[in-house]
């Protein structure tokens, strides 16, 4: 169920509030363009600045609009275990297909703390859980050994790996086996990640180029890496340009160029600078997404 191009959805805003109409339209566009799955309210969805009510509402809207056409992996991460459990239970009740749970940020738990955090969530729900390992943001790195322990629990089914350590895919396959779902969390290195045995990518770029990212992933999953490389060359400037400034500011600007939503983010994020806008527009042209 969880494979291919899975979009880490941005959350459209208008005048500081969640733009529900734009979000619903955006979800439908993502699916019709070929995305294989959706992740609402992850970091790209500005979850740190959404209230709990807004967070839960976005999850509900995503599930409603997806209507079973693609799986919905709801963001349910927190550095407070009780809060993560609450968000995960809500996602289950709302009808999500899985939850994405980031390693606890800021409080820097050790490996045993990481294990107990995920075990508590595992014990609280009946949904598949995908670990989100992103040391650059959380400042902790889940070891392969800890992940192998967690994989023995019934609901821990995979990982979104944003370590940028490509050897980690093979190491995890060796420790846990090929059935453990490994999803790239970094667009620029997803080609190599897939060659190591990945199943897909939870992608930022697919917000902007869903059809191209889905076709890229289909080529990888078919083992046609020569074809995938053609897509990689087309998408690479966009992968880079979207991250010149903090995510999702670049993606939201690109989507405003494509008339999908307003270029509106919440503080402490601010709109991107003119040089970055120029780079993103050039990358959109290079990818064939605009003139």
PDB file of C-alpha atoms in Angstrom:
ATOM      1  CA  UNK A   1       0.000   0.000   0.000  1.00  0.00           C
ATOM      2  CA  UNK A   2       2.767   2.456   0.908  1.00  0.00           C
ATOM      3  CA  UNK A   3       4.993   2.907  -2.120  1.00  0.00           C
ATOM      4  CA  UNK A   4       5.825   5.229  -4.977  1.00  0.00           C
ATOM      5  CA  UNK A   5       5.423   9.000  -4.825  1.00  0.00           C
ATOM      6  CA  UNK A   6       3.763  10.034  -1.572  1.00  0.00           C
ATOM      7  CA  UNK A   7       3.298  13.774  -1.166  1.00  0.00           C
ATOM      8  CA  UNK A   8       4.135  15.506   2.112  1.00  0.00           C
ATOM      9  CA  UNK A   9       1.316  17.986   1.649  1.00  0.00           C
ATOM     10  CA  UNK A  10       1.663  21.692   2.255  1.00  0.00           C
ATOM     11  CA  UNK A  11      -1.232  23.306   4.130  1.00  0.00           C
ATOM     12  CA  UNK A  12      -2.678  26.212   2.110  1.00  0.00           C
ATOM     13  CA  UNK A  13      -3.201  29.415   4.104  1.00  0.00           C
ATOM     14  CA  UNK A  14      -5.149  32.563   3.347  1.00  0.00           C
ATOM     15  CA  UNK A  15      -4.934  35.627   5.586  1.00  0.00           C
ATOM     16  CA  UNK A  16      -3.359  33.526   8.321  1.00  0.00           C
ATOM     17  CA  UNK A  17      -6.031  30.818   8.382  1.00  0.00           C
ATOM     18  CA  UNK A  18      -6.126  27.354   6.837  1.00  0.00           C
ATOM     19  CA  UNK A  19      -7.624  27.686   3.348  1.00  0.00           C
ATOM     20  CA  UNK A  20      -9.950  24.696   3.369  1.00  0.00           C
ATOM     21  CA  UNK A  21     -11.241  25.208  -0.154  1.00  0.00           C
ATOM     22  CA  UNK A  22      -7.717  25.375  -1.588  1.00  0.00           C
ATOM     23  CA  UNK A  23      -6.669  22.326   0.445  1.00  0.00           C
ATOM     24  CA  UNK A  24      -9.532  20.205  -0.833  1.00  0.00           C
ATOM     25  CA  UNK A  25      -8.832  21.216  -4.407  1.00  0.00           C
ATOM     26  CA  UNK A  26      -5.126  20.556  -3.901  1.00  0.00           C
ATOM     27  CA  UNK A  27      -5.714  17.044  -2.548  1.00  0.00           C
ATOM     28  CA  UNK A  28      -7.899  16.194  -5.530  1.00  0.00           C
ATOM     29  CA  UNK A  29      -5.280  17.583  -7.944  1.00  0.00           C
ATOM     30  CA  UNK A  30      -2.560  15.521  -6.301  1.00  0.00           C
ATOM     31  CA  UNK A  31      -4.536  12.329  -6.782  1.00  0.00           C
ATOM     32  CA  UNK A  32      -5.592  13.035 -10.358  1.00  0.00           C
ATOM     33  CA  UNK A  33      -1.957  13.854 -11.231  1.00  0.00           C
ATOM     34  CA  UNK A  34      -0.896  10.393 -10.068  1.00  0.00           C
ATOM     35  CA  UNK A  35       0.434  10.702  -6.521  1.00  0.00           C
ATOM     36  CA  UNK A  36       0.443   7.296  -4.810  1.00  0.00           C
ATOM     37  CA  UNK A  37      -0.263   8.547  -1.305  1.00  0.00           C
ATOM     38  CA  UNK A  38      -0.668  11.659   0.834  1.00  0.00           C
ATOM     39  CA  UNK A  39       0.826  12.822   4.118  1.00  0.00           C
ATOM     40  CA  UNK A  40      -1.118  15.690   5.718  1.00  0.00           C
ATOM     41  CA  UNK A  41       0.292  17.787   8.591  1.00  0.00           C
ATOM     42  CA  UNK A  42       3.901  16.733   8.522  1.00  0.00           C
ATOM     43  CA  UNK A  43       6.638  19.339   8.808  1.00  0.00           C
ATOM     44  CA  UNK A  44       5.913  20.422   5.222  1.00  0.00           C
ATOM     45  CA  UNK A  45       2.317  20.985   6.321  1.00  0.00           C
ATOM     46  CA  UNK A  46       3.524  23.491   8.937  1.00  0.00           C
ATOM     47  CA  UNK A  47       2.294  21.248  11.733  1.00  0.00           C
ATOM     48  CA  UNK A  48       4.379  23.054  14.392  1.00  0.00           C
ATOM     49  CA  UNK A  49       2.253  26.183  13.941  1.00  0.00           C
ATOM     50  CA  UNK A  50      -1.166  24.544  13.600  1.00  0.00           C
ATOM     51  CA  UNK A  51      -3.430  24.300  16.617  1.00  0.00           C
ATOM     52  CA  UNK A  52      -4.560  20.810  17.608  1.00  0.00           C
ATOM     53  CA  UNK A  53      -8.003  21.566  16.195  1.00  0.00           C
ATOM     54  CA  UNK A  54      -6.510  22.731  12.890  1.00  0.00           C
ATOM     55  CA  UNK A  55      -4.197  19.708  12.742  1.00  0.00           C
ATOM     56  CA  UNK A  56      -7.075  17.309  13.205  1.00  0.00           C
ATOM     57  CA  UNK A  57      -9.279  19.180  10.760  1.00  0.00           C
ATOM     58  CA  UNK A  58      -6.643  18.975   8.016  1.00  0.00           C
ATOM     59  CA  UNK A  59      -6.326  15.215   8.574  1.00  0.00           C
ATOM     60  CA  UNK A  60     -10.100  14.810   8.346  1.00  0.00           C
ATOM     61  CA  UNK A  61     -10.336  16.864   5.148  1.00  0.00           C
ATOM     62  CA  UNK A  62      -7.526  14.908   3.523  1.00  0.00           C
ATOM     63  CA  UNK A  63      -9.159  11.577   4.302  1.00  0.00           C
ATOM     64  CA  UNK A  64     -12.538  12.841   3.108  1.00  0.00           C
ATOM     65  CA  UNK A  65     -11.165  14.150  -0.190  1.00  0.00           C
ATOM     66  CA  UNK A  66      -8.956  11.116  -0.827  1.00  0.00           C
ATOM     67  CA  UNK A  67     -12.052   8.925  -0.407  1.00  0.00           C
ATOM     68  CA  UNK A  68      -9.985   5.748  -0.503  1.00  0.00           C
ATOM     69  CA  UNK A  69      -8.359   6.556  -3.844  1.00  0.00           C
ATOM     70  CA  UNK A  70      -4.868   6.641  -2.304  1.00  0.00           C
ATOM     71  CA  UNK A  71      -3.630   5.892   1.223  1.00  0.00           C
ATOM     72  CA  UNK A  72      -3.449   8.723   3.730  1.00  0.00           C
ATOM     73  CA  UNK A  73      -0.550   8.640   6.195  1.00  0.00           C
ATOM     74  CA  UNK A  74      -1.445  11.218   8.810  1.00  0.00           C
ATOM     75  CA  UNK A  75       1.273  13.178  10.560  1.00  0.00           C
ATOM     76  CA  UNK A  76       1.049  12.382  14.262  1.00  0.00           C
ATOM     77  CA  UNK A  77       4.438  13.310  15.638  1.00  0.00           C
ATOM     78  CA  UNK A  78       5.339  15.207  18.776  1.00  0.00           C
ATOM     79  CA  UNK A  79       8.129  15.404  21.316  1.00  0.00           C
ATOM     80  CA  UNK A  80       5.410  14.806  23.897  1.00  0.00           C
ATOM     81  CA  UNK A  81       4.453  11.117  23.829  1.00  0.00           C
ATOM     82  CA  UNK A  82       0.972  11.757  25.194  1.00  0.00           C
ATOM     83  CA  UNK A  83       0.336  14.348  22.513  1.00  0.00           C
ATOM     84  CA  UNK A  84       1.581  11.979  19.793  1.00  0.00           C
ATOM     85  CA  UNK A  85      -0.785   9.296  21.079  1.00  0.00           C
ATOM     86  CA  UNK A  86      -3.699  11.748  21.014  1.00  0.00           C
ATOM     87  CA  UNK A  87      -2.949  12.740  17.413  1.00  0.00           C
ATOM     88  CA  UNK A  88      -2.480   9.105  16.384  1.00  0.00           C
ATOM     89  CA  UNK A  89      -5.762   8.052  17.998  1.00  0.00           C
ATOM     90  CA  UNK A  90      -7.559  10.854  16.213  1.00  0.00           C
ATOM     91  CA  UNK A  91      -6.033   9.807  12.872  1.00  0.00           C
ATOM     92  CA  UNK A  92      -7.212   6.243  13.438  1.00  0.00           C
ATOM     93  CA  UNK A  93     -10.726   7.373  14.349  1.00  0.00           C
ATOM     94  CA  UNK A  94     -10.829   9.660  11.296  1.00  0.00           C
ATOM     95  CA  UNK A  95      -9.988   6.773   8.962  1.00  0.00           C
ATOM     96  CA  UNK A  96      -6.316   7.283   8.137  1.00  0.00           C
ATOM     97  CA  UNK A  97      -4.450   4.325   6.662  1.00  0.00           C
ATOM     98  CA  UNK A  98      -1.308   4.906   8.742  1.00  0.00           C
ATOM     99  CA  UNK A  99       0.468   7.508  10.844  1.00  0.00           C
ATOM    100  CA  UNK A 100       3.866   9.127  10.373  1.00  0.00           C
ATOM    101  CA  UNK A 101       5.613   9.722  13.689  1.00  0.00           C
ATOM    102  CA  UNK A 102       8.770  11.838  13.852  1.00  0.00           C
ATOM    103  CA  UNK A 103      11.537  11.116  16.332  1.00  0.00           C
ATOM    104  CA  UNK A 104      11.049  13.428  19.338  1.00  0.00           C
ATOM    105  CA  UNK A 105      12.784  16.733  18.726  1.00  0.00           C
ATOM    106  CA  UNK A 106      14.407  19.122  21.196  1.00  0.00           C
ATOM    107  CA  UNK A 107      14.331  16.871  24.286  1.00  0.00           C
ATOM    108  CA  UNK A 108      16.905  14.542  22.662  1.00  0.00           C
ATOM    109  CA  UNK A 109      15.932  11.105  24.039  1.00  0.00           C
ATOM    110  CA  UNK A 110      18.475   8.279  23.981  1.00  0.00           C
ATOM    111  CA  UNK A 111      17.841   5.076  22.028  1.00  0.00           C
ATOM    112  CA  UNK A 112      15.833   3.505  24.857  1.00  0.00           C
ATOM    113  CA  UNK A 113      13.715   6.642  25.073  1.00  0.00           C
ATOM    114  CA  UNK A 114      13.076   6.442  21.347  1.00  0.00           C
ATOM    115  CA  UNK A 115      12.058   2.811  21.658  1.00  0.00           C
ATOM    116  CA  UNK A 116       9.656   3.481  24.535  1.00  0.00           C
ATOM    117  CA  UNK A 117       8.128   6.499  22.750  1.00  0.00           C
ATOM    118  CA  UNK A 118       7.237   4.452  19.687  1.00  0.00           C
ATOM    119  CA  UNK A 119       6.192   1.431  21.741  1.00  0.00           C
ATOM    120  CA  UNK A 120       3.713   3.585  23.659  1.00  0.00           C
ATOM    121  CA  UNK A 121       2.160   4.786  20.392  1.00  0.00           C
ATOM    122  CA  UNK A 122       2.200   1.246  18.993  1.00  0.00           C
ATOM    123  CA  UNK A 123       0.327   0.026  22.061  1.00  0.00           C
ATOM    124  CA  UNK A 124      -2.266   2.810  21.829  1.00  0.00           C
ATOM    125  CA  UNK A 125      -3.515   2.322  18.262  1.00  0.00           C
ATOM    126  CA  UNK A 126      -4.153  -0.353  15.652  1.00  0.00           C
ATOM    127  CA  UNK A 127      -2.815   1.537  12.630  1.00  0.00           C
ATOM    128  CA  UNK A 128       0.477   0.989  10.795  1.00  0.00           C
ATOM    129  CA  UNK A 129       3.170   3.357  12.067  1.00  0.00           C
ATOM    130  CA  UNK A 130       5.941   4.779   9.900  1.00  0.00           C
ATOM    131  CA  UNK A 131       8.938   6.112  11.795  1.00  0.00           C
ATOM    132  CA  UNK A 132      10.218   9.482  10.590  1.00  0.00           C
ATOM    133  CA  UNK A 133      13.957   9.656  11.173  1.00  0.00           C
ATOM    134  CA  UNK A 134      15.274  13.152  10.416  1.00  0.00           C
ATOM    135  CA  UNK A 135      18.338  14.046  12.490  1.00  0.00           C
ATOM    136  CA  UNK A 136      18.807  17.513  10.918  1.00  0.00           C
ATOM    137  CA  UNK A 137      15.490  18.632  12.433  1.00  0.00           C
ATOM    138  CA  UNK A 138      15.103  16.443  15.523  1.00  0.00           C
ATOM    139  CA  UNK A 139      18.807  16.290  16.552  1.00  0.00           C
ATOM    140  CA  UNK A 140      18.457  12.561  17.319  1.00  0.00           C
ATOM    141  CA  UNK A 141      19.226   9.681  14.976  1.00  0.00           C
ATOM    142  CA  UNK A 142      17.465   6.379  15.490  1.00  0.00           C
ATOM    143  CA  UNK A 143      19.988   3.577  15.149  1.00  0.00           C
ATOM    144  CA  UNK A 144      19.427   0.567  12.925  1.00  0.00           C
ATOM    145  CA  UNK A 145      19.472  -1.577  16.063  1.00  0.00           C
ATOM    146  CA  UNK A 146      16.650   0.418  17.681  1.00  0.00           C
ATOM    147  CA  UNK A 147      14.649   0.317  14.477  1.00  0.00           C
ATOM    148  CA  UNK A 148      15.079  -3.456  14.344  1.00  0.00           C
ATOM    149  CA  UNK A 149      13.706  -3.719  17.887  1.00  0.00           C
ATOM    150  CA  UNK A 150      10.728  -1.576  16.943  1.00  0.00           C
ATOM    151  CA  UNK A 151      10.083  -3.599  13.791  1.00  0.00           C
ATOM    152  CA  UNK A 152       9.218  -6.547  16.038  1.00  0.00           C
ATOM    153  CA  UNK A 153       6.156  -4.630  17.279  1.00  0.00           C
ATOM    154  CA  UNK A 154       2.954  -5.312  15.330  1.00  0.00           C
ATOM    155  CA  UNK A 155       2.256  -1.801  14.058  1.00  0.00           C
ATOM    156  CA  UNK A 156       5.747  -0.548  13.159  1.00  0.00           C
ATOM    157  CA  UNK A 157       5.902  -1.173   9.418  1.00  0.00           C
ATOM    158  CA  UNK A 158       8.484   1.178   7.970  1.00  0.00           C
ATOM    159  CA  UNK A 159      10.568   4.329   8.020  1.00  0.00           C
ATOM    160  CA  UNK A 160      10.751   7.659   6.274  1.00  0.00           C
ATOM    161  CA  UNK A 161      14.510   8.089   6.180  1.00  0.00           C
ATOM    162  CA  UNK A 162      15.838  11.641   5.899  1.00  0.00           C
ATOM    163  CA  UNK A 163      19.323  10.925   7.208  1.00  0.00           C
ATOM    164  CA  UNK A 164      20.872  11.303   3.716  1.00  0.00           C
ATOM    165  CA  UNK A 165      22.979   8.256   4.601  1.00  0.00           C
ATOM    166  CA  UNK A 166      22.287   6.048   1.619  1.00  0.00           C
ATOM    167  CA  UNK A 167      24.034   3.042   3.116  1.00  0.00           C
ATOM    168  CA  UNK A 168      21.351   3.073   5.820  1.00  0.00           C
ATOM    169  CA  UNK A 169      18.877   1.487   3.396  1.00  0.00           C
ATOM    170  CA  UNK A 170      21.055  -1.574   2.868  1.00  0.00           C
ATOM    171  CA  UNK A 171      21.965  -1.752   6.548  1.00  0.00           C
ATOM    172  CA  UNK A 172      18.296  -1.697   7.504  1.00  0.00           C
ATOM    173  CA  UNK A 173      17.449  -4.365   4.924  1.00  0.00           C
ATOM    174  CA  UNK A 174      20.170  -6.547   6.402  1.00  0.00           C
ATOM    175  CA  UNK A 175      18.984  -5.991   9.985  1.00  0.00           C
ATOM    176  CA  UNK A 176      15.211  -6.193   9.449  1.00  0.00           C
ATOM    177  CA  UNK A 177      14.604  -7.704   6.015  1.00  0.00           C
ATOM    178  CA  UNK A 178      13.179  -6.528   2.695  1.00  0.00           C
ATOM    179  CA  UNK A 179       9.561  -6.392   3.883  1.00  0.00           C
ATOM    180  CA  UNK A 180      10.234  -3.404   6.151  1.00  0.00           C
ATOM    181  CA  UNK A 181       9.017  -0.393   4.133  1.00  0.00           C
ATOM    182  CA  UNK A 182      11.770   2.127   3.541  1.00  0.00           C
ATOM    183  CA  UNK A 183      10.694   5.475   2.091  1.00  0.00           C
ATOM    184  CA  UNK A 184      13.093   8.250   1.192  1.00  0.00           C
ATOM    185  CA  UNK A 185      12.589  11.544   2.968  1.00  0.00           C
ATOM    186  CA  UNK A 186      14.870  13.492   0.670  1.00  0.00           C
ATOM    187  CA  UNK A 187      13.957  14.178  -2.948  1.00  0.00           C
ATOM    188  CA  UNK A 188      17.459  14.860  -4.268  1.00  0.00           C
ATOM    189  CA  UNK A 189      18.826  11.443  -3.246  1.00  0.00           C
ATOM    190  CA  UNK A 190      15.665   9.399  -3.831  1.00  0.00           C
ATOM    191  CA  UNK A 191      17.096   7.838  -7.008  1.00  0.00           C
ATOM    192  CA  UNK A 192      20.004   6.274  -5.126  1.00  0.00           C
ATOM    193  CA  UNK A 193      17.717   5.410  -2.192  1.00  0.00           C
ATOM    194  CA  UNK A 194      15.473   3.430  -4.522  1.00  0.00           C
ATOM    195  CA  UNK A 195      18.439   1.621  -6.049  1.00  0.00           C
ATOM    196  CA  UNK A 196      19.417   0.489  -2.543  1.00  0.00           C
ATOM    197  CA  UNK A 197      15.987  -1.076  -2.039  1.00  0.00           C
ATOM    198  CA  UNK A 198      13.618   1.747  -1.172  1.00  0.00           C
ATOM    199  CA  UNK A 199       9.876   1.507  -1.845  1.00  0.00           C
ATOM    200  CA  UNK A 200       9.186   5.164  -2.544  1.00  0.00           C
ATOM    201  CA  UNK A 201       9.577   8.740  -1.368  1.00  0.00           C
ATOM    202  CA  UNK A 202       7.585  10.968   0.952  1.00  0.00           C
ATOM    203  CA  UNK A 203       8.251  13.957  -1.220  1.00  0.00           C
ATOM    204  CA  UNK A 204       8.209  17.733  -1.002  1.00  0.00           C
ATOM    205  CA  UNK A 205       8.809  18.219  -4.724  1.00  0.00           C
ATOM    206  CA  UNK A 206       5.710  16.184  -5.573  1.00  0.00           C
ATOM    207  CA  UNK A 207       3.643  19.034  -4.144  1.00  0.00           C
ATOM    208  CA  UNK A 208       4.761  20.994  -7.183  1.00  0.00           C
ATOM    209  CA  UNK A 209       5.390  18.245  -9.756  1.00  0.00           C
ATOM    210  CA  UNK A 210       3.131  15.336  -8.749  1.00  0.00           C
ATOM    211  CA  UNK A 211       2.910  13.760 -12.193  1.00  0.00           C
ATOM    212  CA  UNK A 212       6.669  13.851 -12.824  1.00  0.00           C
ATOM    213  CA  UNK A 213       7.474  12.512  -9.358  1.00  0.00           C
ATOM    214  CA  UNK A 214       4.955   9.682  -9.750  1.00  0.00           C
ATOM    215  CA  UNK A 215       6.415   8.727 -13.135  1.00  0.00           C
ATOM    216  CA  UNK A 216       9.931   8.891 -11.690  1.00  0.00           C
ATOM    217  CA  UNK A 217       8.962   6.548  -8.866  1.00  0.00           C
ATOM    218  CA  UNK A 218       7.167   4.177 -11.246  1.00  0.00           C
ATOM    219  CA  UNK A 219      10.369   3.880 -13.282  1.00  0.00           C
ATOM    220  CA  UNK A 220      12.396   3.159 -10.146  1.00  0.00           C
ATOM    221  CA  UNK A 221       9.954   0.534  -8.915  1.00  0.00           C
ATOM    222  CA  UNK A 222      10.062  -1.116 -12.349  1.00  0.00           C
ATOM    223  CA  UNK A 223      13.856  -1.259 -12.147  1.00  0.00           C
ATOM    224  CA  UNK A 224      14.219   1.098 -15.117  1.00  0.00           C
ATOM    225  CA  UNK A 225      16.866   3.354 -13.620  1.00  0.00           C
ATOM    226  CA  UNK A 226      17.919   4.674 -17.032  1.00  0.00           C
ATOM    227  CA  UNK A 227      14.425   6.123 -17.457  1.00  0.00           C
ATOM    228  CA  UNK A 228      14.424   7.310 -13.844  1.00  0.00           C
ATOM    229  CA  UNK A 229      17.660   9.192 -14.482  1.00  0.00           C
ATOM    230  CA  UNK A 230      15.980  11.193 -17.242  1.00  0.00           C
ATOM    231  CA  UNK A 231      13.364  12.325 -14.729  1.00  0.00           C
ATOM    232  CA  UNK A 232      16.063  12.997 -12.139  1.00  0.00           C
ATOM    233  CA  UNK A 233      17.883  15.335 -14.524  1.00  0.00           C
ATOM    234  CA  UNK A 234      14.631  17.150 -15.202  1.00  0.00           C
ATOM    235  CA  UNK A 235      13.678  17.479 -11.532  1.00  0.00           C
ATOM    236  CA  UNK A 236      17.028  18.066  -9.829  1.00  0.00           C
ATOM    237  CA  UNK A 237      17.084  21.876 -10.161  1.00  0.00           C
ATOM    238  CA  UNK A 238      13.619  21.941  -8.589  1.00  0.00           C
ATOM    239  CA  UNK A 239      14.698  19.617  -5.752  1.00  0.00           C
ATOM    240  CA  UNK A 240      17.482  22.068  -4.971  1.00  0.00           C
ATOM    241  CA  UNK A 241      15.628  25.336  -5.486  1.00  0.00           C
ATOM    242  CA  UNK A 242      12.727  24.393  -3.205  1.00  0.00           C
ATOM    243  CA  UNK A 243      15.153  24.067  -0.298  1.00  0.00           C
ATOM    244  CA  UNK A 244      17.219  27.227  -0.743  1.00  0.00           C
ATOM    245  CA  UNK A 245      15.093  28.699   2.044  1.00  0.00           C
ATOM    246  CA  UNK A 246      13.221  26.832   4.799  1.00  0.00           C
ATOM    247  CA  UNK A 247      10.619  24.309   3.655  1.00  0.00           C
ATOM    248  CA  UNK A 248       7.743  24.769   2.766  1.00  0.00           C
ATOM    249  CA  UNK A 249       8.301  28.416   1.799  1.00  0.00           C
ATOM    250  CA  UNK A 250       9.745  27.444  -1.587  1.00  0.00           C
ATOM    251  CA  UNK A 251       7.039  24.901  -2.344  1.00  0.00           C
ATOM    252  CA  UNK A 252       4.277  27.358  -1.508  1.00  0.00           C
ATOM    253  CA  UNK A 253       5.786  30.001  -3.769  1.00  0.00           C
ATOM    254  CA  UNK A 254       6.073  27.468  -6.608  1.00  0.00           C
ATOM    255  CA  UNK A 255       2.463  26.424  -6.093  1.00  0.00           C
ATOM    256  CA  UNK A 256       1.381  30.064  -6.238  1.00  0.00           C
ATOM    257  CA  UNK A 257       3.158  30.348  -9.600  1.00  0.00           C
ATOM    258  CA  UNK A 258       1.144  27.304 -10.716  1.00  0.00           C
ATOM    259  CA  UNK A 259      -2.077  28.932  -9.412  1.00  0.00           C
ATOM    260  CA  UNK A 260      -2.721  26.182  -6.895  1.00  0.00           C
ATOM    261  CA  UNK A 261      -2.811  28.356  -3.749  1.00  0.00           C
ATOM    262  CA  UNK A 262      -1.706  31.583  -2.111  1.00  0.00           C
ATOM    263  CA  UNK A 263       1.953  32.094  -1.220  1.00  0.00           C
ATOM    264  CA  UNK A 264       1.145  32.354   2.485  1.00  0.00           C
ATOM    265  CA  UNK A 265       3.045  30.846   5.439  1.00  0.00           C
ATOM    266  CA  UNK A 266       2.812  31.263   9.200  1.00  0.00           C
ATOM    267  CA  UNK A 267       5.402  32.869  11.414  1.00  0.00           C
ATOM    268  CA  UNK A 268       8.140  32.141  12.246  1.00  0.00           C
ATOM    269  CA  UNK A 269       8.389  31.289   8.527  1.00  0.00           C
ATOM    270  CA  UNK A 270       8.307  34.192   6.086  1.00  0.00           C
ATOM    271  CA  UNK A 271       8.061  34.478   2.323  1.00  0.00           C
ATOM    272  CA  UNK A 272      11.123  33.788   0.214  1.00  0.00           C
ATOM    273  CA  UNK A 273      13.490  36.392  -1.225  1.00  0.00           C
ATOM    274  CA  UNK A 274      13.578  37.550  -4.836  1.00  0.00           C
ATOM    275  CA  UNK A 275      16.759  35.600  -5.744  1.00  0.00           C
ATOM    276  CA  UNK A 276      15.119  32.389  -4.511  1.00  0.00           C
ATOM    277  CA  UNK A 277      11.951  33.172  -6.464  1.00  0.00           C
ATOM    278  CA  UNK A 278      14.082  33.564  -9.580  1.00  0.00           C
ATOM    279  CA  UNK A 279      15.779  30.198  -8.956  1.00  0.00           C
ATOM    280  CA  UNK A 280      12.442  28.439  -8.424  1.00  0.00           C
ATOM    281  CA  UNK A 281      10.902  29.933 -11.540  1.00  0.00           C
ATOM    282  CA  UNK A 282      13.935  28.803 -13.568  1.00  0.00           C
ATOM    283  CA  UNK A 283      13.626  25.290 -12.096  1.00  0.00           C
ATOM    284  CA  UNK A 284       9.910  25.176 -12.960  1.00  0.00           C
ATOM    285  CA  UNK A 285      10.774  26.071 -16.566  1.00  0.00           C
ATOM    286  CA  UNK A 286      13.554  23.449 -16.649  1.00  0.00           C
ATOM    287  CA  UNK A 287      11.088  20.796 -15.431  1.00  0.00           C
ATOM    288  CA  UNK A 288       8.586  21.835 -18.114  1.00  0.00           C
ATOM    289  CA  UNK A 289       5.975  22.902 -15.573  1.00  0.00           C
ATOM    290  CA  UNK A 290       5.678  26.507 -16.765  1.00  0.00           C
ATOM    291  CA  UNK A 291       6.946  28.738 -19.531  1.00  0.00           C
TER     292      UNK A 291
END
